[in-house]
PDB file of C-alpha atoms in Angstrom:
ATOM      1  CA  MET A   1      76.543  -7.921  32.549  1.00 52.00           C
ATOM      2  CA  THR A   2      76.116  -4.220  31.762  1.00 67.00           C
ATOM      3  CA  ASP A   3      75.382  -1.992  34.744  1.00 81.00           C
ATOM      4  CA  PRO A   4      71.736  -0.888  34.198  1.00 76.00           C
ATOM      5  CA  THR A   5      72.387   2.391  35.989  1.00 77.00           C
ATOM      6  CA  LEU A   6      74.761   3.392  33.184  1.00 78.00           C
ATOM      7  CA  SER A   7      72.324   2.773  30.307  1.00 93.00           C
ATOM      8  CA  PRO A   8      70.011   5.738  29.687  1.00 96.00           C
ATOM      9  CA  ILE A   9      66.305   5.123  29.283  1.00 97.00           C
ATOM     10  CA  PRO A  10      65.596   5.728  25.570  1.00 97.00           C
ATOM     11  CA  ALA A  11      63.586   8.730  24.435  1.00 96.00           C
ATOM     12  CA  PRO A  12      59.981   7.569  24.415  1.00 95.00           C
ATOM     13  CA  THR A  13      57.418   7.365  21.646  1.00 96.00           C
ATOM     14  CA  ASP A  14      54.115   8.717  22.897  1.00 96.00           C
ATOM     15  CA  PRO A  15      51.290   6.200  22.582  1.00 97.00           C
ATOM     16  CA  ASP A  16      48.800   6.587  19.732  1.00 97.00           C
ATOM     17  CA  TRP A  17      45.656   5.618  21.617  1.00 96.00           C
ATOM     18  CA  THR A  18      43.496   5.524  18.496  1.00 96.00           C
ATOM     19  CA  ALA A  19      45.827   3.029  16.831  1.00 97.00           C
ATOM     20  CA  ILE A  20      46.209   1.097  20.071  1.00 98.00           C
ATOM     21  CA  GLY A  21      42.447   0.739  20.512  1.00 97.00           C
ATOM     22  CA  ALA A  22      42.079  -0.460  16.930  1.00 97.00           C
ATOM     23  CA  LEU A  23      44.364  -3.479  17.419  1.00 98.00           C
ATOM     24  CA  PRO A  24      42.482  -6.810  17.523  1.00 97.00           C
ATOM     25  CA  ILE A  25      42.543  -8.953  20.637  1.00 97.00           C
ATOM     26  CA  ALA A  26      42.947 -12.714  20.312  1.00 93.00           C
ATOM     27  CA  ASP A  27      42.606 -13.490  24.011  1.00 82.00           C
ATOM     28  CA  ALA A  28      45.143 -16.154  24.887  1.00 76.00           C
ATOM     29  CA  GLY A  29      42.970 -17.205  27.801  1.00 74.00           C
ATOM     30  CA  GLY A  30      44.193 -18.126  31.218  1.00 81.00           C
ATOM     31  CA  GLY A  31      42.737 -16.848  34.421  1.00 88.00           C
ATOM     32  CA  LEU A  32      44.139 -14.340  36.845  1.00 95.00           C
ATOM     33  CA  MET A  33      46.620 -15.393  39.502  1.00 94.00           C
ATOM     34  CA  PRO A  34      47.005 -13.888  42.988  1.00 95.00           C
ATOM     35  CA  LEU A  35      50.458 -12.353  43.214  1.00 96.00           C
ATOM     36  CA  GLY A  36      50.416 -12.319  47.005  1.00 92.00           C
ATOM     37  CA  LEU A  37      51.438 -15.990  47.038  1.00 85.00           C
ATOM     38  CA  ALA A  38      54.740 -15.232  45.319  1.00 71.00           C
ATOM     39  CA  THR A  39      58.153 -15.731  46.879  1.00 71.00           C
ATOM     40  CA  PRO A  40      59.652 -12.997  49.120  1.00 74.00           C
ATOM     41  CA  THR A  41      61.524 -11.668  46.090  1.00 78.00           C
ATOM     42  CA  LEU A  42      58.212 -10.361  44.732  1.00 92.00           C
ATOM     43  CA  ARG A  43      56.187  -8.286  47.166  1.00 95.00           C
ATOM     44  CA  THR A  44      52.691  -6.849  46.801  1.00 96.00           C
ATOM     45  CA  LEU A  45      51.038  -3.771  48.263  1.00 96.00           C
ATOM     46  CA  PRO A  46      47.470  -3.407  46.910  1.00 97.00           C
ATOM     47  CA  ILE A  47      47.745   0.360  47.025  1.00 97.00           C
ATOM     48  CA  TYR A  48      44.175   1.349  46.168  1.00 98.00           C
ATOM     49  CA  HIS A  49      42.761  -0.946  48.825  1.00 97.00           C
ATOM     50  CA  ALA A  50      45.241   0.530  51.315  1.00 97.00           C
ATOM     51  CA  LEU A  51      44.138   4.041  50.313  1.00 96.00           C
ATOM     52  CA  GLY A  52      40.476   3.175  50.761  1.00 97.00           C
ATOM     53  CA  VAL A  53      39.465   3.581  47.116  1.00 97.00           C
ATOM     54  CA  PRO A  54      35.860   2.339  46.724  1.00 96.00           C
ATOM     55  CA  GLY A  55      35.705  -1.104  45.114  1.00 96.00           C
ATOM     56  CA  ALA A  56      39.441  -1.783  45.397  1.00 97.00           C
ATOM     57  CA  VAL A  57      40.441  -5.382  46.124  1.00 96.00           C
ATOM     58  CA  PRO A  58      42.922  -6.558  48.808  1.00 96.00           C
ATOM     59  CA  GLU A  59      45.004  -8.619  46.357  1.00 96.00           C
ATOM     60  CA  CYS A  60      47.016  -8.009  43.201  1.00 97.00           C
ATOM     61  CA  TRP A  61      45.859 -10.258  40.329  1.00 97.00           C
ATOM     62  CA  ALA A  62      47.542 -10.767  36.945  1.00 97.00           C
ATOM     63  CA  ARG A  63      47.720 -13.223  34.067  1.00 97.00           C
ATOM     64  CA  GLU A  64      50.106 -16.128  34.521  1.00 95.00           C
ATOM     65  CA  ALA A  65      52.444 -14.871  31.781  1.00 96.00           C
ATOM     66  CA  VAL A  66      52.671 -11.545  33.615  1.00 97.00           C
ATOM     67  CA  TYR A  67      53.184 -13.247  36.972  1.00 96.00           C
ATOM     68  CA  ARG A  68      56.094 -15.344  35.706  1.00 95.00           C
ATOM     69  CA  ARG A  69      57.756 -12.347  34.077  1.00 97.00           C
ATOM     70  CA  LEU A  70      57.476 -10.368  37.292  1.00 97.00           C
ATOM     71  CA  LEU A  71      59.198 -13.202  39.125  1.00 96.00           C
ATOM     72  CA  THR A  72      61.969 -13.106  36.533  1.00 96.00           C
ATOM     73  CA  VAL A  73      62.417  -9.381  37.108  1.00 97.00           C
ATOM     74  CA  ALA A  74      62.455  -9.767  40.893  1.00 96.00           C
ATOM     75  CA  ARG A  75      65.101 -12.496  40.737  1.00 95.00           C
ATOM     76  CA  ARG A  76      67.350 -10.516  38.417  1.00 95.00           C
ATOM     77  CA  LEU A  77      67.403  -7.265  40.356  1.00 96.00           C
ATOM     78  CA  PRO A  78      70.703  -6.228  41.953  1.00 95.00           C
ATOM     79  CA  ALA A  79      71.337  -7.552  45.463  1.00 94.00           C
ATOM     80  CA  GLY A  80      69.468  -5.604  48.109  1.00 94.00           C
ATOM     81  CA  LEU A  81      66.605  -4.579  45.832  1.00 96.00           C
ATOM     82  CA  GLY A  82      63.119  -6.041  45.608  1.00 96.00           C
ATOM     83  CA  LEU A  83      60.153  -5.599  43.293  1.00 97.00           C
ATOM     84  CA  VAL A  84      56.815  -4.406  44.680  1.00 97.00           C
ATOM     85  CA  VAL A  85      53.545  -4.727  42.751  1.00 98.00           C
ATOM     86  CA  LEU A  86      51.239  -1.858  43.700  1.00 98.00           C
ATOM     87  CA  ASP A  87      48.380  -2.660  41.340  1.00 98.00           C
ATOM     88  CA  ALA A  88      47.588  -5.091  38.536  1.00 98.00           C
ATOM     89  CA  TRP A  89      44.083  -6.185  37.507  1.00 98.00           C
ATOM     90  CA  ARG A  90      41.692  -3.404  38.418  1.00 96.00           C
ATOM     91  CA  PRO A  91      37.886  -3.602  38.728  1.00 96.00           C
ATOM     92  CA  TYR A  92      35.896  -1.325  36.438  1.00 96.00           C
ATOM     93  CA  ALA A  93      34.468   0.525  39.449  1.00 97.00           C
ATOM     94  CA  VAL A  94      37.984   1.484  40.544  1.00 97.00           C
ATOM     95  CA  GLN A  95      38.944   2.612  37.038  1.00 97.00           C
ATOM     96  CA  ARG A  96      35.780   4.735  36.916  1.00 97.00           C
ATOM     97  CA  TYR A  97      36.537   6.273  40.313  1.00 97.00           C
ATOM     98  CA  LEU A  98      40.153   7.099  39.428  1.00 97.00           C
ATOM     99  CA  TYR A  99      39.260   8.659  36.083  1.00 96.00           C
ATOM    100  CA  ASP A 100      36.314  10.691  37.381  1.00 96.00           C
ATOM    101  CA  THR A 101      38.333  11.922  40.362  1.00 96.00           C
ATOM    102  CA  LEU A 102      41.274  13.038  38.243  1.00 95.00           C
ATOM    103  CA  MET A 103      39.041  14.624  35.593  1.00 95.00           C
ATOM    104  CA  GLY A 104      37.176  16.557  38.277  1.00 95.00           C
ATOM    105  CA  LEU A 105      40.430  17.995  39.615  1.00 95.00           C
ATOM    106  CA  ILE A 106      41.752  18.758  36.121  1.00 94.00           C
ATOM    107  CA  GLU A 107      38.544  20.627  35.313  1.00 93.00           C
ATOM    108  CA  ILE A 108      39.186  22.835  38.337  1.00 94.00           C
ATOM    109  CA  ARG A 109      42.916  23.338  37.727  1.00 92.00           C
ATOM    110  CA  TYR A 110      42.638  23.808  33.957  1.00 90.00           C
ATOM    111  CA  ALA A 111      39.277  25.514  33.676  1.00 92.00           C
ATOM    112  CA  ASP A 112      40.615  27.580  30.747  1.00 91.00           C
ATOM    113  CA  HIS A 113      41.331  24.437  28.681  1.00 92.00           C
ATOM    114  CA  ASP A 114      38.749  22.892  26.405  1.00 92.00           C
ATOM    115  CA  GLU A 115      37.309  19.418  27.039  1.00 92.00           C
ATOM    116  CA  ALA A 116      39.633  17.664  24.575  1.00 92.00           C
ATOM    117  CA  GLU A 117      42.713  19.182  26.209  1.00 93.00           C
ATOM    118  CA  ARG A 118      41.548  18.185  29.687  1.00 93.00           C
ATOM    119  CA  ARG A 119      40.882  14.597  28.574  1.00 92.00           C
ATOM    120  CA  HIS A 120      44.340  14.476  26.995  1.00 91.00           C
ATOM    121  CA  LEU A 121      45.892  15.571  30.295  1.00 92.00           C
ATOM    122  CA  ALA A 122      43.941  12.921  32.214  1.00 90.00           C
ATOM    123  CA  ARG A 123      44.799  10.169  29.717  1.00 90.00           C
ATOM    124  CA  ALA A 124      48.493  10.502  30.527  1.00 90.00           C
ATOM    125  CA  PHE A 125      47.810   9.117  34.014  1.00 94.00           C
ATOM    126  CA  VAL A 126      44.453   7.301  33.971  1.00 94.00           C
ATOM    127  CA  SER A 127      42.866   5.500  31.023  1.00 95.00           C
ATOM    128  CA  PRO A 128      39.176   6.132  30.351  1.00 94.00           C
ATOM    129  CA  PRO A 129      37.152   3.334  31.967  1.00 95.00           C
ATOM    130  CA  SER A 130      36.025   0.739  29.435  1.00 96.00           C
ATOM    131  CA  VAL A 131      34.712  -2.831  29.556  1.00 93.00           C
ATOM    132  CA  ASN A 132      34.421  -2.892  25.764  1.00 94.00           C
ATOM    133  CA  ALA A 133      35.834  -6.266  24.696  1.00 93.00           C
ATOM    134  CA  GLU A 134      37.519  -4.557  21.725  1.00 95.00           C
ATOM    135  CA  ARG A 135      39.022  -1.637  23.697  1.00 96.00           C
ATOM    136  CA  PRO A 136      39.256  -2.516  27.394  1.00 97.00           C
ATOM    137  CA  SER A 137      41.028  -0.377  29.949  1.00 97.00           C
ATOM    138  CA  PRO A 138      44.562  -1.837  30.230  1.00 97.00           C
ATOM    139  CA  HIS A 139      44.319  -2.764  33.903  1.00 98.00           C
ATOM    140  CA  LEU A 140      41.056  -4.611  33.261  1.00 97.00           C
ATOM    141  CA  THR A 141      42.950  -7.201  31.189  1.00 97.00           C
ATOM    142  CA  GLY A 142      45.318  -8.456  33.870  1.00 97.00           C
ATOM    143  CA  GLY A 143      48.206  -7.503  31.594  1.00 97.00           C
ATOM    144  CA  ALA A 144      49.042  -4.083  33.064  1.00 98.00           C
ATOM    145  CA  VAL A 145      50.952  -3.715  36.323  1.00 98.00           C
ATOM    146  CA  ASP A 146      52.157  -0.851  38.477  1.00 98.00           C
ATOM    147  CA  VAL A 147      55.492  -1.603  40.123  1.00 98.00           C
ATOM    148  CA  ALA A 148      58.156   0.000  42.289  1.00 98.00           C
ATOM    149  CA  LEU A 149      61.438  -0.879  43.961  1.00 98.00           C
ATOM    150  CA  CYS A 150      62.033  -1.583  47.643  1.00 96.00           C
ATOM    151  CA  ASP A 151      65.082  -2.317  49.753  1.00 95.00           C
ATOM    152  CA  ALA A 152      65.901  -5.639  51.401  1.00 93.00           C
ATOM    153  CA  ASP A 153      63.590  -4.789  54.309  1.00 93.00           C
ATOM    154  CA  GLY A 154      60.636  -4.050  52.046  1.00 93.00           C
ATOM    155  CA  VAL A 155      60.824  -0.269  52.406  1.00 96.00           C
ATOM    156  CA  LEU A 156      59.693   1.470  49.211  1.00 97.00           C
ATOM    157  CA  LEU A 157      62.480   3.472  47.610  1.00 98.00           C
ATOM    158  CA  GLU A 158      62.205   7.081  46.522  1.00 98.00           C
ATOM    159  CA  MET A 159      61.722   7.164  42.737  1.00 98.00           C
ATOM    160  CA  GLY A 160      61.437  10.916  42.201  1.00 97.00           C
ATOM    161  CA  SER A 161      57.658  11.183  42.326  1.00 97.00           C
ATOM    162  CA  ALA A 162      54.952   9.376  44.226  1.00 96.00           C
ATOM    163  CA  PHE A 163      52.933   6.613  42.614  1.00 97.00           C
ATOM    164  CA  ASP A 164      49.989   8.158  40.719  1.00 94.00           C
ATOM    165  CA  GLU A 165      51.389  11.670  41.097  1.00 94.00           C
ATOM    166  CA  ALA A 166      50.105  13.490  38.014  1.00 93.00           C
ATOM    167  CA  CYS A 167      53.129  15.655  37.289  1.00 94.00           C
ATOM    168  CA  ALA A 168      56.058  15.975  34.893  1.00 94.00           C
ATOM    169  CA  ALA A 169      58.422  14.216  37.317  1.00 96.00           C
ATOM    170  CA  SER A 170      56.364  11.028  36.922  1.00 97.00           C
ATOM    171  CA  HIS A 171      57.372  10.700  33.276  1.00 97.00           C
ATOM    172  CA  THR A 172      59.813   7.806  33.061  1.00 98.00           C
ATOM    173  CA  VAL A 173      62.648   9.780  31.432  1.00 98.00           C
ATOM    174  CA  HIS A 174      62.288  12.884  33.610  1.00 97.00           C
ATOM    175  CA  PHE A 175      65.564  12.361  35.444  1.00 97.00           C
ATOM    176  CA  GLU A 176      67.452  11.675  32.241  1.00 96.00           C
ATOM    177  CA  HIS A 177      67.192  15.445  31.723  1.00 91.00           C
ATOM    178  CA  ALA A 178      66.810  16.823  35.263  1.00 83.00           C
ATOM    179  CA  ALA A 179      69.364  19.013  36.971  1.00 80.00           C
ATOM    180  CA  ASP A 180      72.332  16.941  38.113  1.00 86.00           C
ATOM    181  CA  SER A 181      72.061  16.593  41.866  1.00 93.00           C
ATOM    182  CA  GLU A 182      72.629  13.657  44.202  1.00 94.00           C
ATOM    183  CA  ALA A 183      68.868  13.129  44.550  1.00 95.00           C
ATOM    184  CA  ALA A 184      68.375  13.258  40.772  1.00 95.00           C
ATOM    185  CA  ARG A 185      71.214  10.795  40.179  1.00 95.00           C
ATOM    186  CA  THR A 186      69.724   8.377  42.718  1.00 97.00           C
ATOM    187  CA  CYS A 187      66.265   8.512  41.145  1.00 97.00           C
ATOM    188  CA  ARG A 188      67.719   8.232  37.650  1.00 97.00           C
ATOM    189  CA  ALA A 189      69.668   5.113  38.625  1.00 97.00           C
ATOM    190  CA  ARG A 190      66.641   3.467  40.235  1.00 98.00           C
ATOM    191  CA  ARG A 191      64.369   4.203  37.301  1.00 98.00           C
ATOM    192  CA  ARG A 192      66.976   2.787  34.925  1.00 98.00           C
ATOM    193  CA  ILE A 193      67.256  -0.404  36.979  1.00 98.00           C
ATOM    194  CA  LEU A 194      63.486  -0.872  36.991  1.00 98.00           C
ATOM    195  CA  TYR A 195      63.049   0.056  33.331  1.00 98.00           C
ATOM    196  CA  HIS A 196      65.752  -2.208  31.917  1.00 98.00           C
ATOM    197  CA  ALA A 197      64.732  -5.150  34.104  1.00 97.00           C
ATOM    198  CA  MET A 198      61.092  -4.878  33.020  1.00 98.00           C
ATOM    199  CA  ILE A 199      61.886  -4.377  29.326  1.00 98.00           C
ATOM    200  CA  GLU A 200      64.260  -7.346  29.305  1.00 98.00           C
ATOM    201  CA  ALA A 201      61.446  -9.474  30.745  1.00 98.00           C
ATOM    202  CA  GLY A 202      59.168  -8.548  27.822  1.00 98.00           C
ATOM    203  CA  PHE A 203      57.178  -5.638  29.240  1.00 98.00           C
ATOM    204  CA  VAL A 204      56.649  -2.188  27.710  1.00 98.00           C
ATOM    205  CA  ASN A 205      56.433   1.071  29.629  1.00 98.00           C
ATOM    206  CA  LEU A 206      53.846   3.854  29.532  1.00 98.00           C
ATOM    207  CA  PRO A 207      56.143   6.888  29.081  1.00 98.00           C
ATOM    208  CA  SER A 208      54.131   9.192  31.344  1.00 97.00           C
ATOM    209  CA  GLU A 209      54.322   6.803  34.327  1.00 98.00           C
ATOM    210  CA  TRP A 210      57.606   5.348  35.594  1.00 98.00           C
ATOM    211  CA  TRP A 211      55.600   2.661  37.456  1.00 98.00           C
ATOM    212  CA  HIS A 212      53.279   1.391  34.661  1.00 98.00           C
ATOM    213  CA  TYR A 213      54.293  -1.613  32.544  1.00 98.00           C
ATOM    214  CA  SER A 214      52.280  -3.897  30.297  1.00 98.00           C
ATOM    215  CA  TYR A 215      52.529  -7.337  28.808  1.00 98.00           C
ATOM    216  CA  GLY A 216      49.916  -8.757  26.431  1.00 97.00           C
ATOM    217  CA  ASP A 217      47.464  -5.843  26.303  1.00 97.00           C
ATOM    218  CA  GLN A 218      46.837  -3.545  23.329  1.00 98.00           C
ATOM    219  CA  MET A 219      49.459  -0.988  24.373  1.00 98.00           C
ATOM    220  CA  TRP A 220      52.042  -3.771  24.599  1.00 98.00           C
ATOM    221  CA  ALA A 221      51.090  -5.020  21.130  1.00 98.00           C
ATOM    222  CA  TRP A 222      51.373  -1.519  19.649  1.00 98.00           C
ATOM    223  CA  TYR A 223      54.807  -0.816  21.145  1.00 98.00           C
ATOM    224  CA  ARG A 224      56.066  -4.275  20.181  1.00 98.00           C
ATOM    225  CA  ASP A 225      54.657  -3.926  16.637  1.00 97.00           C
ATOM    226  CA  THR A 226      52.666  -7.112  17.203  1.00 96.00           C
ATOM    227  CA  PRO A 227      49.530  -7.549  15.047  1.00 95.00           C
ATOM    228  CA  GLN A 228      47.233  -8.423  17.936  1.00 96.00           C
ATOM    229  CA  ALA A 229      46.969  -8.233  21.709  1.00 97.00           C
ATOM    230  CA  LEU A 230      46.982 -11.341  23.859  1.00 96.00           C
ATOM    231  CA  PHE A 231      44.604 -10.295  26.625  1.00 96.00           C
ATOM    232  CA  GLY A 232      41.080  -8.882  26.687  1.00 95.00           C
ATOM    233  CA  PRO A 233      38.912  -8.054  29.697  1.00 95.00           C
ATOM    234  CA  SER A 234      39.191 -10.460  32.602  1.00 94.00           C
ATOM    235  CA  ALA A 235      38.289 -10.887  36.258  1.00 91.00           C
ATOM    236  CA  PRO A 236      39.277 -13.145  39.134  1.00 91.00           C
ATOM    237  CA  ASP A 237      37.346 -16.388  39.410  1.00 82.00           C
ATOM    238  CA  SER A 238      34.339 -16.298  41.708  1.00 73.00           C
ATOM    239  CA  LEU A 239      32.354 -18.833  43.689  1.00 79.00           C
ATOM    240  CA  GLU A 240      29.304 -18.123  41.525  1.00 78.00           C
ATOM    241  CA  ALA A 241      31.307 -18.807  38.357  1.00 73.00           C
ATOM    242  CA  ARG A 242      32.519 -22.107  39.797  1.00 75.00           C
ATOM    243  CA  PHE A 243      28.958 -23.142  40.598  1.00 79.00           C
ATOM    244  CA  GLN A 244      27.875 -22.137  37.095  1.00 76.00           C
ATOM    245  CA  ARG A 245      30.608 -24.267  35.504  1.00 72.00           C
ATOM    246  CA  SER A 246      29.824 -27.261  37.685  1.00 80.00           C
ATOM    247  CA  LEU A 247      26.141 -27.032  36.748  1.00 84.00           C
ATOM    248  CA  GLY A 248      26.810 -26.477  33.058  1.00 76.00           C
ATOM    249  CA  LEU A 249      25.194 -23.031  33.121  1.00 77.00           C
ATOM    250  CA  PRO A 250      26.230 -20.033  30.991  1.00 70.00           C
ATOM    251  CA  GLN A 251      28.711 -17.888  32.859  1.00 61.00           C
ATOM    252  CA  VAL A 252      28.085 -14.177  33.252  1.00 54.00           C
ATOM    253  CA  ARG A 253      30.854 -12.012  34.643  1.00 50.00           C
TER     254      ARG A 253
END
């Protein structure tokens, strides 16, 4: 087996969000699964709940196809490494909060930029909130996940930038071109391990975020040159929905 630390991460193709949003969605169905019940090889840290983000949930939820691929990644990692899921399905309220917060800070930092430029800067790190069934925010589908590496004790490893850090170092290939230092080599090796393991399991990466991978959503379909996405908007099952089904009533999410 080829050492993943020796294989460079390929130069990325920036996403064409207009083309991505135009792809049809033939939702393959299937509810969301709680990832916290996974084996010790796959760990979860619901990061937004831990950070106190309003509306964040204390569990990581994803589609079954995503869940099983994450398990595959976790089991194939080199000895001593583990996979940590920081976020997966995300409520609309959280997406709205993240986007509005980042846009507010960008408007302060880049006051000399026009609105289109500021939105472009924000889009690299947070998708505009959308519950539109034809163009949902990726994390609303249960197909997008944010992941990191940890050691055998569950300690998160340094990856060269913090999760959700809106800076150049967060771009997946940053350390393919960074100055050659011991710290840079370590981060480059870890990002390569994570990238190649996720790609081999069928995911695609958002080039501006080393932590963001997708399976089944519109971005995944665009990068894989697939004619349609597999997953539209979703949400964890609720007690109300179960009562509605049992009574034969129309279900409203």
